[in-house]
Amino acid sequence: QGGGSAVIDMENMDDTSGSSFEDMGEMHQRMKEEEEEEAEGEAGAAEEDEDGEFLGVKGLRGQLGRQVADQMWQAGKRQASRAFSLYANIDILRPYFDVEPVQVRARLLESMIPVRMINFPQKIAGELYGPLMLVFTLVAILLHGMKTSDTIIREGTLMGTAIGTCFGYWLGVSSFIYFLAYLCNAQITLVQMLSLLGYGLFGHCITLFVTYNIHFHSLFYIFWLGVGGLSTLRMVAVLLSRTVGHTQRLVLCGSLAALHMLFLLYLHFAYHKVVEGILDTLEGPNVPPFQRVARDIPVVSSAVLNTTAKAVALTL
């Protein structure tokens, strides 16, 4: 011991110094568990990300659905507002057709009675029910007159021509007279002009209905001057009371009287011929169909028949 030799006491050595195999195994196991925990954490985070993306897609779809529903609601609301506005526009026309039958009858009688009152404007009915019914009545009378005049209707109808003629006169002449009234500074509106001229057709309806069933030209001229003249004088008197100035009155009343009386002459004399000309132009002239005509067979003498029979016998 004293000679400086080193002796290692194995019994005094600490067992815990250094690393052993068991320690390495525990460290490996611990590292493995940590890796598994990290892998599980990463998997959970990935699942959360996927869930977030799925929820985002669902949210986007829900937002699109809400936008589509809002657009459909707005479109339905606009259509409903348009329908309501259309009903409101129709409701504007209701006062012009809100009239009692007793009032229409009284106005029909008044349309045949001229009133001589020029100093004050005469009252004009501002409704269109009576004039509209009179125009349709005139259409029916024209169709009746075409049937009683033996007019041949080929592959067509006269309803459109009659409606176009009557409504064209009512609307066209009313607009023209209203334009002249505006130039002549007459106190009348377009609705009043339509009502005045429409009720003025009552005389035309009476004249044409009678003369279409009783075919006498002298009778027509009597009704033309009497009934048609009374209705024309009624309208002239109303315009005279609403116009100031002799020249303006002459131009306005003369134009209305001439157009109204000439239209009655046209309906009685020229309307049927014009319609027949239109039908001939559209459908061609009234040519009768081809028919078979029996032809005469020449008489053959008996001598010729005998000679022909002998020739046939010799040939056989």
Coordinates of C-alpha atoms in Angstrom, one line a residue:
Q1 CA 0.0 0.0 0.0
G2 CA 2.7 2.5 0.7
G3 CA 4.7 1.7 -2.4
G4 CA 2.5 4.0 -4.5
S5 CA 0.6 1.3 -6.2
A6 CA -3.0 2.1 -7.0
V7 CA -5.5 -0.4 -5.8
I8 CA -9.1 0.0 -7.0
D9 CA -11.7 -1.0 -4.4
M10 CA -14.5 -2.5 -6.5
E11 CA -16.8 -2.7 -3.5
N12 CA -16.7 1.1 -3.0
M13 CA -17.6 1.9 -6.5
D14 CA -21.0 3.6 -7.0
D15 CA -23.4 1.5 -9.0
T16 CA -25.3 4.6 -10.3
S17 CA -22.3 6.1 -12.1
G18 CA -22.2 5.8 -15.9
S19 CA -25.1 4.5 -18.2
S20 CA -26.5 1.1 -18.3
F21 CA -28.6 -0.9 -20.8
E22 CA -31.7 -0.4 -18.7
D23 CA -31.3 3.3 -18.8
M24 CA -31.0 3.3 -22.6
G25 CA -34.1 1.2 -22.9
E26 CA -36.1 3.6 -20.7
M27 CA -34.9 6.6 -22.8
H28 CA -35.8 4.8 -26.0
Q29 CA -39.3 4.0 -24.6
R30 CA -39.7 7.6 -23.4
M31 CA -38.7 9.0 -26.8
K32 CA -41.1 6.6 -28.5
E33 CA -44.0 7.7 -26.3
E34 CA -43.2 11.3 -27.0
E35 CA -43.2 10.7 -30.8
E36 CA -46.5 8.9 -30.5
E37 CA -47.9 11.8 -28.6
E38 CA -46.6 14.3 -31.1
A39 CA -48.1 12.1 -34.0
E40 CA -51.5 12.0 -32.2
G41 CA -51.3 15.8 -31.7
E42 CA -50.6 16.3 -35.4
A43 CA -53.4 14.0 -36.4
G44 CA -55.8 15.9 -34.2
A45 CA -54.7 19.2 -35.6
A46 CA -55.2 17.8 -39.1
E47 CA -58.6 16.6 -38.2
E48 CA -59.5 20.0 -36.8
D49 CA -58.2 21.7 -39.9
E50 CA -60.4 19.4 -42.1
D51 CA -63.4 20.0 -39.9
G52 CA -62.8 23.8 -40.2
E53 CA -62.6 23.5 -44.0
F54 CA -65.8 21.4 -44.1
L55 CA -67.5 23.9 -41.8
G56 CA -66.3 26.7 -44.1
V57 CA -67.7 25.0 -47.2
K58 CA -71.0 24.5 -45.4
G59 CA -71.0 28.1 -44.4
L60 CA -70.4 29.2 -48.0
R61 CA -73.2 27.1 -49.2
G62 CA -75.5 28.4 -46.6
Q63 CA -74.6 32.0 -47.6
L64 CA -75.2 31.3 -51.2
G65 CA -78.6 29.7 -50.3
R66 CA -79.5 32.8 -48.3
Q67 CA -78.5 35.0 -51.3
V68 CA -80.6 33.0 -53.7
A69 CA -83.6 33.1 -51.3
D70 CA -83.2 36.9 -51.0
Q71 CA -83.1 37.3 -54.8
M72 CA -86.2 35.2 -55.2
W73 CA -88.0 37.2 -52.5
Q74 CA -87.0 40.4 -54.2
A75 CA -88.2 39.1 -57.6
G76 CA -91.5 38.0 -56.1
K77 CA -91.8 41.4 -54.4
R78 CA -91.2 43.2 -57.7
Q79 CA -93.8 41.1 -59.5
A80 CA -96.3 41.7 -56.8
S81 CA -95.7 45.5 -56.9
R82 CA -96.1 45.4 -60.7
A83 CA -99.4 43.5 -60.4
F84 CA -100.5 46.0 -57.8
S85 CA -99.6 48.9 -60.0
L86 CA -101.4 47.3 -62.9
Y87 CA -104.5 46.9 -60.8
A88 CA -104.1 50.6 -59.7
N89 CA -103.9 51.6 -63.4
I90 CA -107.1 49.6 -64.2
D91 CA -108.7 51.2 -61.1
I92 CA -108.0 54.6 -62.7
L93 CA -110.3 53.7 -65.6
R94 CA -113.2 52.6 -63.3
P95 CA -114.8 56.1 -62.9
Y96 CA -115.2 56.3 -66.7
F97 CA -117.3 53.1 -66.7
D98 CA -119.1 53.5 -63.4
V99 CA -122.5 54.5 -64.7
E100 CA -126.1 53.4 -64.1
P101 CA -128.3 52.1 -67.0
V102 CA -130.8 54.8 -66.2
Q103 CA -128.1 57.5 -66.8
V104 CA -127.1 55.8 -70.1
R105 CA -130.7 55.8 -71.3
A106 CA -131.1 59.5 -70.4
R107 CA -127.9 60.4 -72.2
L108 CA -129.0 58.5 -75.3
L109 CA -132.2 60.6 -75.4
E110 CA -130.2 63.8 -74.8
S111 CA -127.9 63.0 -77.7
M112 CA -130.9 63.5 -80.1
I113 CA -132.1 66.8 -78.6
P114 CA -130.0 69.9 -79.6
V115 CA -129.9 72.5 -76.9
R116 CA -129.6 76.1 -78.0
M117 CA -127.4 77.5 -75.3
I118 CA -124.2 79.2 -76.5
N119 CA -123.4 81.7 -73.7
F120 CA -122.5 79.0 -71.2
P121 CA -120.6 75.8 -71.7
Q122 CA -122.9 72.8 -71.9
K123 CA -122.2 69.8 -69.7
I124 CA -120.6 66.7 -71.3
A125 CA -120.8 63.3 -69.7
G126 CA -117.2 62.2 -68.9
E127 CA -117.9 58.4 -69.2
L128 CA -117.1 55.9 -71.9
Y129 CA -119.4 53.0 -71.2
G130 CA -122.3 54.3 -73.3
P131 CA -120.1 55.3 -76.3
L132 CA -118.3 51.9 -76.2
M133 CA -121.5 50.0 -76.2
L134 CA -122.8 52.2 -79.1
V135 CA -119.7 51.4 -81.2
F136 CA -120.2 47.6 -80.6
T137 CA -123.8 48.0 -81.5
L138 CA -122.8 49.8 -84.8
V139 CA -120.5 46.9 -85.5
A140 CA -123.3 44.4 -85.1
I141 CA -125.6 46.5 -87.3
L142 CA -123.0 46.5 -90.1
L143 CA -122.6 42.7 -89.9
H144 CA -126.4 42.4 -90.1
G145 CA -126.5 44.7 -93.1
M146 CA -123.9 42.6 -94.9
K147 CA -126.0 39.5 -94.4
T148 CA -129.2 41.1 -95.6
S149 CA -127.5 42.5 -98.7
D150 CA -126.6 39.0 -99.9
T151 CA -122.9 39.7 -99.7
I152 CA -121.0 36.4 -100.4
I153 CA -118.4 35.8 -97.7
R154 CA -115.7 33.4 -98.8
E155 CA -113.3 31.8 -96.4
G156 CA -113.3 34.7 -94.0
T157 CA -115.3 37.0 -91.7
L158 CA -116.3 40.6 -91.7
M159 CA -116.0 41.1 -87.9
G160 CA -112.5 42.5 -88.1
T161 CA -113.4 44.9 -90.9
A162 CA -116.4 46.2 -89.1
I163 CA -114.6 46.6 -85.8
G164 CA -111.7 48.4 -87.5
T165 CA -114.1 50.8 -89.4
C166 CA -116.2 51.7 -86.3
F167 CA -113.4 52.0 -83.8
G168 CA -111.2 53.7 -86.3
Y169 CA -113.8 56.4 -86.9
W170 CA -114.6 56.9 -83.2
L171 CA -110.9 57.1 -82.1
G172 CA -109.6 58.8 -85.2
V173 CA -112.2 61.5 -85.6
S174 CA -112.3 62.2 -81.8
S175 CA -108.5 62.7 -81.8
F176 CA -108.7 65.0 -84.9
I177 CA -111.5 67.1 -83.5
Y178 CA -109.7 67.3 -80.2
F179 CA -106.6 68.6 -82.0
L180 CA -108.7 71.2 -83.8
A181 CA -110.3 72.1 -80.5
Y182 CA -106.9 72.6 -79.0
L183 CA -105.9 74.9 -81.9
C184 CA -109.2 76.8 -81.7
N185 CA -108.9 77.2 -77.9
A186 CA -112.1 75.2 -77.2
Q187 CA -112.7 74.0 -73.6
I188 CA -113.0 70.3 -74.0
T189 CA -110.9 67.3 -73.0
L190 CA -110.2 64.1 -74.9
V191 CA -112.4 62.0 -72.8
Q192 CA -115.3 64.4 -73.2
M193 CA -114.7 64.4 -77.0
L194 CA -114.8 60.6 -77.0
S195 CA -118.0 60.6 -75.0
L196 CA -119.6 63.3 -77.2
L197 CA -118.8 61.6 -80.5
G198 CA -119.7 58.2 -79.1
Y199 CA -123.2 59.2 -78.1
G200 CA -123.5 60.9 -81.5
L201 CA -123.3 57.5 -83.1
F202 CA -126.8 56.7 -81.6
G203 CA -128.4 58.4 -84.6
H204 CA -126.2 56.3 -87.0
C205 CA -127.3 53.1 -85.3
I206 CA -131.0 54.0 -85.6
T207 CA -130.7 55.0 -89.3
L208 CA -128.7 52.0 -90.4
F209 CA -130.8 49.5 -88.5
V210 CA -134.0 50.8 -90.2
T211 CA -132.7 51.3 -93.7
Y212 CA -130.9 47.9 -93.7
N213 CA -134.2 46.1 -93.2
I214 CA -136.4 48.5 -95.3
H215 CA -134.6 49.1 -98.6
F216 CA -135.8 52.5 -99.8
H217 CA -133.4 55.2 -100.6
S218 CA -136.0 57.9 -99.9
L219 CA -136.5 56.5 -96.4
F220 CA -132.7 56.6 -95.9
Y221 CA -132.4 60.2 -96.8
I222 CA -135.3 61.1 -94.5
F223 CA -133.5 59.3 -91.6
W224 CA -130.2 60.7 -92.7
L225 CA -131.4 64.3 -92.4
G226 CA -133.7 63.8 -89.5
V227 CA -132.1 61.4 -87.0
G228 CA -128.5 61.8 -88.2
G229 CA -129.0 65.6 -88.4
L230 CA -130.3 65.8 -84.9
S231 CA -127.4 64.0 -83.4
T232 CA -125.0 66.1 -85.4
L233 CA -126.7 69.3 -84.3
R234 CA -126.4 68.2 -80.7
M235 CA -122.7 67.9 -81.0
V236 CA -122.4 71.1 -82.9
A237 CA -124.3 73.0 -80.2
V238 CA -122.0 71.6 -77.5
L239 CA -118.9 72.7 -79.3
L240 CA -120.4 76.1 -80.0
S241 CA -120.9 76.7 -76.3
R242 CA -117.3 75.8 -75.6
T243 CA -115.6 77.7 -78.4
V244 CA -114.9 81.5 -78.6
G245 CA -114.6 83.2 -82.0
H246 CA -116.7 82.9 -85.2
T247 CA -113.8 81.6 -87.3
Q248 CA -112.9 79.0 -84.7
R249 CA -116.5 77.9 -84.4
L250 CA -116.9 77.6 -88.1
V251 CA -113.8 75.5 -88.6
L252 CA -114.4 73.2 -85.6
C253 CA -118.2 72.7 -86.0
G254 CA -118.1 72.5 -89.8
S255 CA -115.4 69.8 -89.7
L256 CA -117.3 67.7 -87.2
A257 CA -120.6 68.0 -89.0
A258 CA -119.1 67.1 -92.4
L259 CA -117.2 64.1 -91.1
H260 CA -120.2 62.8 -89.1
M261 CA -122.8 63.1 -91.9
L262 CA -120.4 61.8 -94.6
F263 CA -119.6 58.7 -92.5
L264 CA -123.2 57.8 -92.4
L265 CA -123.4 58.1 -96.2
Y266 CA -120.3 55.9 -96.5
L267 CA -121.8 53.2 -94.2
H268 CA -125.0 53.0 -96.2
F269 CA -123.7 53.2 -99.8
A270 CA -120.0 52.5 -100.1
Y271 CA -119.2 50.2 -97.1
H272 CA -120.5 47.0 -98.7
K273 CA -118.8 47.6 -102.0
V274 CA -115.5 48.4 -100.3
V275 CA -115.7 45.3 -98.2
E276 CA -116.5 43.2 -101.3
G277 CA -113.5 44.7 -103.1
I278 CA -111.2 43.9 -100.2
L279 CA -112.5 40.3 -100.2
D280 CA -112.0 40.0 -104.0
T281 CA -108.4 41.4 -103.6
L282 CA -107.5 39.0 -100.8
E283 CA -109.3 35.9 -101.9
G284 CA -109.6 36.4 -105.7
P285 CA -112.7 36.9 -107.8
N286 CA -115.8 34.8 -107.2
V287 CA -115.2 32.3 -110.0
P288 CA -117.6 29.3 -110.1
P289 CA -116.0 25.9 -110.0
F290 CA -115.4 23.9 -113.1
Q291 CA -118.3 21.8 -114.2
R292 CA -118.6 18.9 -116.6
V293 CA -120.5 19.7 -119.8
A294 CA -122.3 17.0 -121.8
R295 CA -121.0 16.9 -125.4
D296 CA -123.2 15.8 -128.3
I297 CA -122.4 12.5 -130.0
P298 CA -122.7 12.7 -133.8
V299 CA -125.3 10.3 -135.4
V300 CA -123.7 7.5 -137.3
S301 CA -125.6 6.0 -140.3
S302 CA -126.6 2.4 -140.5
A303 CA -124.6 1.9 -143.7
V304 CA -121.4 2.8 -142.0
L305 CA -122.2 0.5 -139.1
N306 CA -122.9 -2.5 -141.6
T307 CA -119.7 -1.9 -143.5
T308 CA -117.7 -1.8 -140.3
A309 CA -119.3 -5.0 -139.1
K310 CA -118.5 -6.8 -142.4
A311 CA -114.9 -5.7 -142.3
V312 CA -114.5 -7.0 -138.7
A313 CA -116.1 -10.4 -139.7
L314 CA -113.8 -10.8 -142.7
T315 CA -110.8 -10.1 -140.5
L316 CA -111.8 -12.7 -138.0

